[in-house]
Tab-separated table of C-alpha atoms in Angstrom:
chain	number	residue	atom	x	y	z
A	1	MET	CA	-6.535	-1.548	22.402
A	2	THR	CA	-2.689	-1.600	19.687
A	3	ALA	CA	0.128	-0.450	18.277
A	4	GLU	CA	0.882	0.455	15.666
A	5	VAL	CA	3.226	2.567	12.770
A	6	GLY	CA	4.043	2.703	9.303
A	7	ILE	CA	7.085	4.656	7.950
A	8	ILE	CA	7.740	5.938	4.521
A	9	ASN	CA	10.176	7.289	2.143
A	10	GLN	CA	10.655	7.234	-1.247
A	11	ARG	CA	13.006	3.733	-0.284
A	12	GLY	CA	10.053	2.599	0.372
A	13	ILE	CA	7.848	1.894	3.898
A	14	ALA	CA	8.092	-0.347	7.039
A	15	LEU	CA	5.027	-1.334	8.502
A	16	ALA	CA	4.520	-2.467	11.746
A	17	ALA	CA	2.946	-3.578	14.519
A	18	ASP	CA	2.438	-5.080	18.419
A	19	SER	CA	0.187	-8.620	18.676
A	20	ALA	CA	-2.112	-7.293	21.861
A	21	ILE	CA	-5.627	-7.923	21.733
A	22	THR	CA	-8.191	-7.471	24.225
A	23	MET	CA	-10.785	-9.311	25.353
A	24	GLY	CA	-13.770	-9.154	27.425
A	25	GLY	CA	-12.207	-5.753	28.818
A	26	SER	CA	-10.057	-7.017	30.782
A	27	LYS	CA	-7.989	-10.506	28.420
A	28	VAL	CA	-4.734	-9.518	26.329
A	29	ILE	CA	-3.966	-11.666	23.889
A	30	ASN	CA	-0.530	-11.894	22.385
A	31	SER	CA	-1.164	-13.101	18.664
A	32	ALA	CA	-3.180	-11.276	17.237
A	33	THR	CA	-2.569	-11.211	13.458
A	34	LYS	CA	-1.774	-6.929	12.497
A	35	ILE	CA	0.008	-6.772	9.320
A	36	PHE	CA	-0.989	-8.871	6.621
A	37	THR	CA	0.999	-9.622	2.389
A	38	LEU	CA	-1.223	-10.540	-0.820
A	39	ASP	CA	-0.148	-13.124	-2.988
A	40	SER	CA	4.239	-12.332	-3.704
A	41	ALA	CA	2.910	-10.790	-7.022
A	42	HIS	CA	1.407	-7.474	-5.136
A	43	TYR	CA	3.435	-5.317	-3.999
A	44	VAL	CA	0.841	-4.288	-0.954
A	45	GLY	CA	0.972	-4.330	2.193
A	46	ILE	CA	-2.726	-4.471	4.571
A	47	MET	CA	-2.668	-3.739	8.357
A	48	ILE	CA	-5.419	-3.475	11.020
A	49	PHE	CA	-6.498	-2.102	14.029
A	50	GLY	CA	-9.728	-1.426	16.263
A	51	ASN	CA	-12.288	-4.193	16.060
A	52	ALA	CA	-10.432	-7.492	14.611
A	53	ASP	CA	-14.343	-8.578	13.136
A	54	ILE	CA	-16.326	-6.960	10.783
A	55	MET	CA	-19.852	-7.799	11.823
A	56	GLY	CA	-18.744	-10.678	13.360
A	57	ILE	CA	-16.679	-12.223	10.302
A	58	PRO	CA	-12.745	-12.375	11.276
A	59	TRP	CA	-11.065	-9.472	9.209
A	60	GLU	CA	-8.631	-12.127	8.945
A	61	VAL	CA	-11.086	-14.405	6.560
A	62	ILE	CA	-12.150	-11.734	4.434
A	63	ILE	CA	-8.869	-10.107	3.686
A	64	LYS	CA	-7.219	-14.080	3.278
A	65	SER	CA	-10.607	-14.233	0.392
A	66	PHE	CA	-9.059	-10.778	-0.615
A	67	ARG	CA	-5.799	-12.074	-1.576
A	68	GLU	CA	-7.084	-15.505	-3.610
A	69	PHE	CA	-9.622	-13.212	-4.864
A	70	VAL	CA	-7.338	-10.899	-6.563
A	71	GLY	CA	-4.187	-13.683	-6.843
A	72	ASN	CA	-1.472	-13.148	-9.503
A	73	LYS	CA	-3.666	-9.517	-10.552
A	74	THR	CA	-1.965	-7.133	-10.898
A	75	LYS	CA	-2.845	-3.440	-9.757
A	76	GLY	CA	-1.499	0.277	-11.694
A	77	THR	CA	-1.384	1.923	-7.870
A	78	VAL	CA	-2.432	1.175	-4.386
A	79	GLU	CA	-5.741	4.416	-4.811
A	80	ASP	CA	-6.953	1.006	-7.977
A	81	TYR	CA	-5.170	-1.898	-4.252
A	82	VAL	CA	-8.372	0.394	-1.481
A	83	LYS	CA	-11.446	0.667	-4.237
A	84	SER	CA	-10.979	-3.134	-5.675
A	85	PHE	CA	-10.477	-3.919	-1.745
A	86	LEU	CA	-13.803	-1.896	-0.492
A	87	ASP	CA	-15.914	-3.279	-3.174
A	88	TYR	CA	-14.725	-6.858	-2.290
A	89	ILE	CA	-15.740	-6.289	1.427
A	90	SER	CA	-18.882	-5.138	-0.074
A	91	SER	CA	-19.769	-7.950	-2.031
A	92	PHE	CA	-18.687	-10.145	0.146
A	93	GLU	CA	-21.762	-12.306	0.710
A	94	PRO	CA	-21.461	-13.301	4.836
A	95	LEU	CA	-21.365	-9.528	5.740
A	96	ARG	CA	-25.307	-8.906	2.902
A	97	LEU	CA	-26.460	-11.859	5.609
A	98	GLU	CA	-30.039	-10.285	7.241
A	99	GLN	CA	-27.274	-11.827	10.365
A	100	PRO	CA	-24.678	-10.199	11.003
A	101	GLN	CA	-26.849	-6.619	9.329
A	102	ILE	CA	-28.921	-6.696	11.768
A	103	GLN	CA	-25.489	-7.272	14.823
A	104	TYR	CA	-24.264	-4.579	12.601
A	105	VAL	CA	-27.768	-1.777	13.837
A	106	ASN	CA	-28.426	-4.052	17.541
A	107	CYS	CA	-24.653	-2.599	18.379
A	108	PHE	CA	-24.232	1.225	16.635
A	109	SER	CA	-27.778	1.122	18.906
A	110	TRP	CA	-26.397	-0.270	22.058
A	111	GLU	CA	-24.330	2.865	21.754
A	112	LEU	CA	-26.482	5.486	21.118
A	113	ILE	CA	-28.701	4.248	24.093
A	114	LYS	CA	-25.345	4.354	26.008
A	115	LEU	CA	-24.898	8.112	24.941
A	116	ILE	CA	-28.253	9.388	26.116
A	117	GLU	CA	-27.821	7.315	29.185
A	118	ASN	CA	-24.703	9.595	29.078
A	119	GLN	CA	-26.837	12.607	28.823
A	120	LEU	CA	-29.466	11.693	31.296
A	121	ARG	CA	-26.491	11.630	34.641
A	122	SER	CA	-24.688	14.891	33.340
A	123	ASN	CA	-27.979	17.009	34.090
A	124	ASN	CA	-27.576	18.229	30.683
A	125	VAL	CA	-30.536	17.689	29.958
A	126	THR	CA	-33.757	15.525	31.255
A	127	ASN	CA	-35.748	13.423	28.814
A	128	VAL	CA	-34.340	11.339	26.803
A	129	GLU	CA	-35.824	13.241	23.533
A	130	ASP	CA	-34.028	16.588	25.279
A	131	ALA	CA	-30.551	13.850	25.586
A	132	ILE	CA	-31.939	12.479	22.057
A	133	GLN	CA	-32.077	16.165	20.374
A	134	TYR	CA	-28.804	17.372	22.160
A	135	LEU	CA	-27.209	13.919	19.901
A	136	LEU	CA	-28.458	15.703	17.121
A	137	GLN	CA	-26.734	18.946	16.966
A	138	ASN	CA	-23.786	18.277	18.937
A	139	TYR	CA	-23.265	14.421	17.799
A	140	LEU	CA	-24.031	13.912	14.141
A	141	PRO	CA	-21.947	14.996	11.290
A	142	PRO	CA	-23.966	16.786	8.627
A	143	LYS	CA	-22.172	14.594	5.632
A	144	VAL	CA	-23.670	11.818	5.146
A	145	ARG	CA	-21.558	8.950	3.656
A	146	ILE	CA	-24.895	6.240	2.802
A	147	HIS	CA	-28.101	6.410	0.907
A	148	VAL	CA	-30.191	4.239	1.583
A	149	SER	CA	-34.195	4.651	2.234
A	150	GLN	CA	-35.025	6.206	5.568
A	151	LYS	CA	-38.380	4.293	4.349
A	152	LYS	CA	-36.785	0.880	4.056
A	153	PHE	CA	-34.060	1.046	6.507
A	154	GLU	CA	-37.327	1.200	9.712
A	155	SER	CA	-39.091	-1.438	7.594
A	156	LYS	CA	-36.472	-3.570	7.816
A	157	PHE	CA	-34.336	-2.857	11.310
A	158	GLY	CA	-37.083	-0.250	12.475
A	159	GLN	CA	-38.456	-2.690	15.179
A	160	TYR	CA	-34.784	-4.243	16.656
A	161	ILE	CA	-34.565	-1.607	17.163
A	162	LYS	CA	-38.339	-0.687	19.014
A	163	ASN	CA	-36.954	-3.760	20.503
A	164	MET	CA	-33.512	-2.558	22.582
A	165	TYR	CA	-34.503	1.265	23.105
A	166	GLU	CA	-37.623	-0.547	25.365
A	167	GLN	CA	-35.801	-3.137	26.819
A	168	ASN	CA	-33.605	0.364	28.295
A	169	PHE	CA	-36.378	2.456	29.065
A	170	ASN	CA	-39.507	0.788	29.301
A	171	SER	CA	-39.407	1.179	33.340
A	172	ILE	CA	-40.812	5.124	32.834
A	173	GLU	CA	-43.414	5.162	30.399
A	174	TYR	CA	-42.974	8.069	29.903
A	175	TYR	CA	-39.121	7.211	27.993
A	176	LYS	CA	-41.398	4.418	26.563
A	177	ASN	CA	-43.045	8.152	23.954
A	178	TYR	CA	-39.871	8.441	22.153
A	179	ALA	CA	-38.908	4.824	20.472
A	180	ASP	CA	-40.097	6.551	16.963
A	181	LEU	CA	-37.580	9.904	17.595
A	182	PHE	CA	-35.020	6.849	18.433
A	183	LEU	CA	-35.363	5.222	15.690
A	184	GLU	CA	-34.907	8.265	13.357
A	185	ALA	CA	-32.357	9.248	15.363
A	186	VAL	CA	-30.201	5.403	14.718
A	187	TYR	CA	-30.607	5.708	11.040
A	188	LYS	CA	-29.402	8.962	10.868
A	189	PHE	CA	-25.980	8.471	13.211
A	190	ILE	CA	-25.557	5.335	10.815
A	191	ILE	CA	-25.208	6.682	7.335
A	192	ALA	CA	-23.939	10.093	7.987
A	193	ASP	CA	-19.664	10.590	8.998
A	194	TYR	CA	-20.209	9.151	12.788
A	195	TYR	CA	-17.927	5.632	13.300
A	196	SER	CA	-19.156	3.516	16.199
A	197	GLU	CA	-16.952	2.069	18.785
A	198	GLN	CA	-17.141	-1.327	16.151
A	199	TYR	CA	-15.419	0.221	13.466
A	200	THR	CA	-11.846	-1.144	12.153
A	201	GLY	CA	-9.043	1.601	11.075
A	202	VAL	CA	-7.528	-0.396	7.573
A	203	VAL	CA	-3.948	0.501	6.345
A	204	ILE	CA	-3.090	-0.243	3.007
A	205	ALA	CA	0.442	0.752	1.825
A	206	GLY	CA	2.987	-0.120	-1.150
A	207	TYR	CA	3.406	0.160	-5.203
A	208	GLY	CA	0.831	-0.022	-7.790
A	209	THR	CA	2.900	-1.063	-11.418
A	210	LYS	CA	2.880	2.342	-12.246
A	211	GLU	CA	3.915	3.263	-9.388
A	212	TYR	CA	8.008	4.391	-8.620
A	213	PHE	CA	7.356	6.087	-5.104
A	214	PRO	CA	5.948	4.240	-2.428
A	215	SER	CA	2.220	5.948	-0.730
A	216	ILE	CA	-0.073	4.878	2.460
A	217	TYR	CA	-3.884	4.965	2.728
A	218	ARG	CA	-5.370	4.705	5.852
A	219	MET	CA	-9.377	5.017	6.183
A	220	ASN	CA	-12.282	3.552	9.006
A	221	ILE	CA	-14.876	0.566	7.901
A	222	ASP	CA	-17.188	1.042	9.888
A	223	GLY	CA	-20.175	-1.549	8.571
A	224	LEU	CA	-22.335	-2.843	5.349
A	225	ILE	CA	-26.257	-2.191	4.986
A	226	GLU	CA	-28.403	-2.928	1.978
A	227	GLY	CA	-24.781	-3.913	0.536
A	228	GLN	CA	-23.327	0.043	0.892
A	229	LEU	CA	-19.961	-0.051	3.064
A	230	LYS	CA	-19.899	2.714	5.593
A	231	PHE	CA	-15.949	4.192	5.429
A	232	SER	CA	-13.889	7.273	5.996
A	233	GLU	CA	-13.014	8.894	3.185
A	234	PRO	CA	-8.813	7.430	3.225
A	235	ALA	CA	-6.523	9.805	4.454
A	236	ILE	CA	-3.780	9.488	2.373
A	237	TRP	CA	1.049	9.360	2.624
A	238	ASN	CA	2.957	9.346	-0.645
A	239	SER	CA	6.549	10.498	-0.995
A	240	SER	CA	6.804	10.618	-4.669
A	241	PRO	CA	8.057	15.135	-5.387
A	242	ILE	CA	5.334	15.062	-8.288
A	243	GLN	CA	2.598	15.125	-6.234
A	244	ASN	CA	4.115	17.028	-3.314
A	245	GLY	CA	6.073	19.718	-6.032
A	246	GLY	CA	9.146	18.618	-5.725
A	247	ASN	CA	9.351	17.377	-2.187
A	248	SER	CA	10.215	13.481	-0.486
A	249	THR	CA	8.206	14.234	2.415
A	250	PRO	CA	9.188	11.487	4.662
A	251	ASN	CA	6.108	10.687	7.652
A	252	ILE	CA	5.877	8.726	10.177
A	253	ILE	CA	2.573	8.097	11.230
A	254	PRO	CA	1.558	6.386	14.308
A	255	PHE	CA	-2.313	4.483	14.097
A	256	ALA	CA	-3.858	3.261	18.109
A	257	GLN	CA	-2.467	4.095	20.411
A	258	THR	CA	-0.217	6.938	19.421
A	259	ASP	CA	0.546	8.727	22.636
A	260	VAL	CA	4.013	7.311	22.831
A	261	ILE	CA	5.425	8.128	19.354
A	262	PHE	CA	3.743	11.547	19.363
A	263	THR	CA	6.173	12.717	22.685
A	264	LEU	CA	8.619	10.878	20.704
A	265	LEU	CA	7.551	13.096	17.362
A	266	THR	CA	7.280	16.136	19.408
A	267	GLY	CA	8.916	16.726	22.316
A	268	ILE	CA	5.578	16.351	24.441
A	269	SER	CA	3.169	13.611	24.995
A	270	PRO	CA	-0.421	14.956	23.890
A	271	GLU	CA	-2.248	14.767	27.797
A	272	LEU	CA	0.669	17.615	28.468
A	273	ASN	CA	0.245	20.197	25.811
A	274	GLU	CA	-3.108	19.383	25.970
A	275	LEU	CA	-2.835	20.276	29.523
A	276	HIS	CA	-0.317	22.944	28.933
A	277	GLU	CA	-2.797	24.715	25.870
A	278	MET	CA	-6.089	24.645	28.957
A	279	GLN	CA	-3.523	26.948	31.688
A	280	ILE	CA	-2.050	29.430	29.021
A	281	GLY	CA	-6.212	29.842	27.644
A	282	LYS	CA	-6.904	29.936	31.248
A	283	ILE	CA	-4.592	33.060	32.103
A	284	GLY	CA	-5.873	34.599	28.660
A	285	ARG	CA	-9.011	34.977	29.792
A	286	GLU	CA	-8.457	36.463	33.220
A	287	LEU	CA	-5.707	38.879	32.565
A	288	SER	CA	-8.531	39.611	29.312
A	289	GLU	CA	-9.945	41.690	31.216
A	290	TYR	CA	-7.036	44.262	31.962
A	291	ASN	CA	-6.597	45.060	27.424
A	292	GLU	CA	-8.253	41.550	25.553
A	293	THR	CA	-6.375	42.291	21.962
A	294	ALA	CA	-2.727	43.002	24.630
A	295	VAL	CA	-3.160	39.820	25.250
A	296	ASN	CA	-4.239	38.017	23.223
A	297	SER	CA	-1.812	38.839	20.445
A	298	LEU	CA	0.627	38.156	23.482
A	299	ILE	CA	-0.048	35.317	23.553
A	300	GLU	CA	-0.774	34.141	20.758
A	301	LYS	CA	2.883	35.147	20.017
A	302	TYR	CA	3.647	32.099	22.517
A	303	LYS	CA	1.890	29.994	21.786
A	304	GLN	CA	4.087	30.884	17.796
A	305	GLN	CA	7.083	30.350	19.868
A	306	PHE	CA	6.495	26.543	21.265
A	307	ASN	CA	5.750	25.179	19.030
A	308	ASP	CA	8.334	26.821	16.221
A	309	TYR	CA	10.426	24.770	19.114
A	310	LYS	CA	8.656	22.034	18.514
A	311	GLN	CA	9.162	21.794	15.595
A	312	LYS	CA	12.544	23.025	14.951
A	313	GLU	CA	14.691	21.323	17.715
A	314	TYR	CA	12.289	17.606	17.975
A	315	ILE	CA	10.036	17.690	14.668
A	316	ASP	CA	12.648	18.896	11.919
A	317	PRO	CA	15.698	16.394	12.779
A	318	ILE	CA	13.483	13.177	12.561
A	319	ILE	CA	11.994	14.304	9.583
A	320	ASN	CA	15.728	15.180	7.514
A	321	LEU	CA	17.060	11.443	8.955
A	322	LEU	CA	13.898	9.962	7.709
A	323	GLU	CA	14.919	11.062	4.165
A	324	GLY	CA	18.126	9.448	4.428
A	325	LEU	CA	17.591	5.981	6.185
A	326	SER	CA	17.743	2.841	3.574
A	327	ILE	CA	14.525	0.782	4.633
A	328	LYS	CA	16.708	-2.004	6.979
A	329	GLU	CA	17.160	1.136	9.017
A	330	MET	CA	13.625	2.658	9.033
A	331	GLY	CA	11.738	-1.190	9.553
A	332	GLU	CA	14.340	-0.998	12.508
A	333	MET	CA	12.746	2.558	13.265
A	334	ALA	CA	9.490	1.199	13.183
A	335	GLU	CA	10.124	-2.148	15.357
A	336	THR	CA	12.051	0.600	18.215
A	337	LEU	CA	8.673	3.177	18.276
A	338	ILE	CA	6.353	-0.066	18.456
A	339	SER	CA	8.667	-1.126	21.648
A	340	LEU	CA	8.277	1.859	22.717
A	341	THR	CA	4.812	1.981	23.300
A	342	SER	CA	4.464	-1.909	25.401
A	343	PHE	CA	7.517	-0.503	27.699
A	344	LYS	CA	4.869	2.798	28.490
A	345	ARG	CA	1.917	0.918	29.453
A	346	LYS	CA	3.876	-2.300	30.676
A	347	PHE	CA	4.748	-0.012	33.829
A	348	SER	CA	1.101	2.210	33.735
A	349	SER	CA	-1.373	1.309	35.250
A	350	ASP	CA	-2.919	0.497	32.108
A	351	ILE	CA	-3.787	-3.070	31.190
A	352	GLY	CA	-1.402	-4.706	28.617
A	353	THR	CA	-3.518	-3.195	25.531
A	354	VAL	CA	1.112	-3.013	23.391
A	355	GLY	CA	2.726	-6.623	23.879
A	356	GLY	CA	3.734	-9.464	22.420
A	357	PRO	CA	5.496	-10.235	19.541
A	358	THR	CA	6.082	-7.378	16.695
A	359	ASP	CA	6.012	-7.702	13.761
A	360	VAL	CA	7.568	-5.285	10.926
A	361	LEU	CA	6.959	-5.469	7.318
A	362	THR	CA	9.314	-3.270	4.523
A	363	ILE	CA	7.629	-2.899	1.029
A	364	THR	CA	10.138	-1.597	-1.716
A	365	ARG	CA	9.859	-0.808	-4.867
A	366	GLY	CA	12.700	-3.399	-6.085
A	367	GLU	CA	12.175	-6.212	-3.421
A	368	GLY	CA	8.354	-5.802	-2.699
A	369	PRO	CA	7.249	-6.748	0.206
A	370	ILE	CA	10.074	-8.827	3.208
A	371	TRP	CA	9.006	-9.964	6.101
A	372	MET	CA	11.909	-7.659	8.615
A	373	LYS	CA	10.668	-9.583	12.095
A	374	ARG	CA	7.271	-11.985	11.847
A	375	LYS	CA	6.119	-14.098	14.660
A	376	LYS	CA	6.420	-17.798	14.985
A	377	TYR	CA	2.663	-19.224	15.081
A	378	PHE	CA	4.465	-22.591	15.420
A	379	ASP	CA	7.603	-23.796	17.168
A	380	GLY	CA	9.313	-25.801	14.334
A	381	GLU	CA	9.107	-22.236	11.883
A	382	MET	CA	11.273	-20.749	10.476
A	383	ASN	CA	10.900	-16.908	10.166
A	384	LYS	CA	12.874	-16.795	6.531
A	385	GLY	CA	11.187	-12.916	5.240
A	386	TYR	CA	11.664	-13.050	1.814
A	387	GLU	CA	11.676	-17.136	1.301
A	388	LEU	CA	8.369	-17.015	2.880
A	389	ARG	CA	6.437	-15.263	0.294
A	390	ARG	CA	8.535	-16.397	-2.590
A	391	LYS	CA	8.086	-20.048	-2.042
């Protein structure tokens, strides 16, 4: 796990990330690189969170290879960089080999098996057939993200998926009869807008040569099947008054472990806010027998007052502050938010899933990407920031 944040206003962008990665579920190593830049001609940064590799290939290898691929050929918009990066991944030869795709399909199959077992343990269903149908009805999004022929998919990967199924359910003959249904389910989940535990969040932020104001794009990237890359529709933040009806729209966007930053921004932790909503809903249900319309109206009025108070006393003051911050202050704020998350994890029951040195990259229209803070890989390396970029 990790903690990352992007801060944006009309002056520029600050990106910050910790250096912790979790190995084997319990061992934490504080040396991971999660923020990258391209050639000095490009005013763009790339940040990753979640899985440190895609289909067994480290993201660091792919991003640095993409850096060599683009060289000094700049692009007009950040959206152009996003499209170019996604196209590059789709054509990245090591990912198009058969073995990485088999690994991806096997991992996806294993996750579906765990979901089936969870349904069987929950007593919601009595057999595998019902469990698979339950997942298809309740977990499978209707939107399709990649278009791969079912016949071709089953011909190439069907035996691996069936073997995975039978290894887990071979002790009960009745369960073995649904290997074909399981294969169909894996296919439907892989092509759908559903993302496995092995996905990576990718953030691309900065300026294209035609842009005066910065933007941040964020998407999930899951895997590559038959030359098609599965990724989510990008979420976009920008500070252009042209695109925002004359507003500057500064923003703080947390990624990965977001709870501490959301607590600071809204005045209440996500967990406590969820409990609050549950309790209010419970009170409403208990009182609705007296006068359902009046109770619901009262509950909605209370929720509105509660949300208005959060907006006025917590969210608006920070957003208003952001509008006037210099790029240096934005970088300092980004580093502080990551440090607060690390502090929270250090003194909680969690393993130290956030920690290590914090890398901070700022990007402006005038100077491009500058490392405000960057971890040292060797004792003799100087943390020179802008000077390192210009060499």
